[in-house]
Amino acid sequence: MMSDNQVKLSHFVKNLFLNEDEIHRQEYIDYIYYLISQTDIFNIDLQELNNIDYDIDEIKENYQKVPVINFNHSNCKISDLTVTAYLDSVVQIHQKEYNNQISKLALIFAIINIKIAIVLISIRKKESKTTDKNLIEHRNTIKSLFNRFRIAQKLIKSPEMSNHEDYKWFWNTLKSITSKENITLEFFLEQLKEVQNNEDLEISKKKLLDDIRISYQYFTDLKPKILKGSTAQKLYRLEKYNLDYATDVQCVLEYESNAKPKLELERIHDENKNQSFTFDSQKISALSTGSVTVQNYVSNVAVQHIQRLQHIHQCSRLYPDQHSLKALFDECYNDFSTSAPDSKQRKTVAILLLSMLTQVDPEEWLNLQYARKTPKIGMKRAIQLKNKRQKIIYEQDRFWLSTEFQIFQNDSFEYPQGLLNQTNRFLLPLVKDFIIVFEQEPQIDKSDLYAKLSEYRKKLKIPRLSLQRLKSLLHFQLYQQTGNKQIADILMGIDSNHSSSLSYCHHTKPLLHQRYLETLSALSSKLVKILHIAEVDMNFGSRKAPVQQQVIKVFAILRQDVMRACEENKDYLEIFNLYSIWLWHILLLFTAARPVGEFPGFLKHFDLDHNLLWISDKEIAGRQGDGRIIPLCPFIVEQIQYYLVFLKNFQKIYGMRNHELHRHIQKILNNEMTLLTVWSEKEFVALSPKHIYQFVPVLKKLGDNWLRHTTRAYLTNKLDETLILALFGHELSQQEFAHPYSSLSLCDYKTDVMTSLEKMKEYFEIIGIKIYA
């Protein structure tokens, strides 16, 4: 007899197919009944569960008659039929009776997976007022489990499928664990964890086991799933990273598992909270184990060491000086020049030099030996490197390393000739003699590179000269020589993912090549003589900054709209909107801020006496706690003051007629509403990009961030790069302006930035607005 708390098994089986189309539904339900009637290696018995009424009377062993679905010729998507698609793949294995280990394992785990899925579906929500809303079904857990096995089972029919090596490893791992006698589910999970905890295991392989381990763990715990981000249960994880190259000190960071890693790490670094450090005191002094005094001394020394390491640039630690680098380049080039054309040493040194000159990993150059197509003189097709962004091309009788930068584009812009920069692709010249060695024998491997580096390390007395550090030597020297990290990043092909300021860059190609040759000439005059660069007068950078004349026209039109509305005595709310829109663009241009909603904030964020603005414009939720200080040039201070006079007069003149307008302007003056607002859809709202496009649709073609790109392009080579980074919020962590560890003075920051921004008014021929209402 069925108790009040029990639910029929047939109900849970049907519930597995929730929201899926009924394709051969009854046949697949009968097949499920057949599978769960079989004994599995973990001895899972659904009849023993209290909340399930095992109401199956007849088991049909007719799996040979279950129809197979041809997804290629049907209108159904596998993503919409997760359960059906998995069962279909199991049926095919069952019917064709493949005689191999993987097919046998697949059927063994099919029985287990179906039983576990039914149990997970049967787990009811706990009756709790505080957490009930966060407890959800395990439907996504089941889908992930079924999808993982369905894809893994493709290996049976297609041994050379993509990722076949990973899935072979997946099945071999399951086989090795389940081959033991009298195995239990708990033991199986422990073994999976041991495999995943292996530090040398690739991340992709760890993820292959995640779906199965997590699903089975839910089954053993018999607990409902907690909604991601729930306050009912906060999970934290620890991240460790080495603070120095010797790995003597490790920084330990703790943050919520559900938090966005990059954002959370940025917050922790910025606020300097929740940081702790671990170190082995015995490595510092062996006496610390037997003396409290020595332990205290060691702790103090370690604290000082940590503080020093935190504020030393990564690129400057134990790098060779310019004289050592010059000796290394000269030694390498001499070895290359004096080696026989078909010798191993010639190719080894060529790869080391190419890695130093381009910052491309030595392994990439090694792989060119085994590629189907090696670089040859006169080749017409490019050879792509593994990172997909870089390729070797042959143009103008010389080789080039072509790098595509993932910086802002404006592909939809109808008038590309109206953009300041013509390309986001940079060509770095390569020495022809270094490239043609790849056509020749013999082939070399990493051991040859290690041996040659070891020889240079001893001969030139350069410590810690490794393959990893070798490729960044020239970047370090470029940074030292130019004082401009952005230029060093471009020349060495570092993408915007690792260099945020690159997203807004603007440089002429001749200038970039000139900086490269100047730096290289200080290291090796012989190399510079054989590097030939064709002067191409082209601008490199983001494709969102318009040319000067386009900017002049935009601001002239925006101002003209305001003045015409006043002269023609148009609706007072239209004047209010047009003035706000004009000032929005003026402030974006002169502050280099991002065009986020509620820009530029409240009136209290402006300090007009000291020409400063506090702004928070990062495109994340809850921006109010994260901002930076921006200097305001005299022109902007003047325009803000004129706008405030306009608001007060506007309130007096039209406030009696429109009480809502009176209240709204009062809110602006009382810091209850953002400074810039518009009248839209019968209410006053904070100005945002969507309102700009609503009132001035033509500006949508330029994109959201075009003013920030324009300011960056204008300031390049007119203002010190450190000050530009501070203005844009692109400084290194803990080096931000006004941070306790920043060495940037407020006086220099204000004076220099204000002067450059004030000159921008003349450059773009901007005229202010002064109207009273």
Short mmCIF file of C-alpha atoms in Angstrom, two decimals, residues 3 29 66 141 173 181 201 228 321 383 385 418 440 457 459 463 493 497 530 568 596 604 647 718 770:
data_model
loop_
_atom_site.label_atom_id
_atom_site.label_comp_id
_atom_site.label_asym_id
_atom_site.label_seq_id
_atom_site.Cartn_x
_atom_site.Cartn_y
_atom_site.Cartn_z
CA SER A 3 1.88 5.90 1.95
CA ILE A 29 9.65 5.09 -20.96
CA VAL A 66 12.89 1.06 -29.83
CA THR A 141 22.34 18.74 -13.19
CA THR A 173 39.68 6.59 -16.02
CA GLU A 181 35.91 -5.63 -6.91
CA LEU A 201 45.99 17.22 -14.82
CA LYS A 228 23.30 29.89 -7.65
CA ASP A 321 70.38 45.38 -17.46
CA ILE A 383 51.21 30.79 -41.92
CA LEU A 385 50.39 30.66 -35.37
CA GLY A 418 35.99 59.38 -41.68
CA GLN A 440 66.64 23.29 -43.64
CA ARG A 457 73.67 31.71 -18.63
CA LYS A 459 79.11 32.41 -20.08
CA PRO A 463 70.80 34.67 -13.66
CA GLY A 493 51.89 41.77 -29.77
CA ASN A 497 42.92 41.24 -22.83
CA ILE A 530 69.51 43.76 -41.65
CA GLU A 568 12.49 79.83 -32.64
CA VAL A 596 27.16 54.79 -18.78
CA LYS A 604 27.82 66.81 -5.26
CA LEU A 647 18.42 75.30 -14.38
CA LYS A 718 50.62 65.48 -26.08
CA LYS A 770 25.34 80.47 -22.32
#
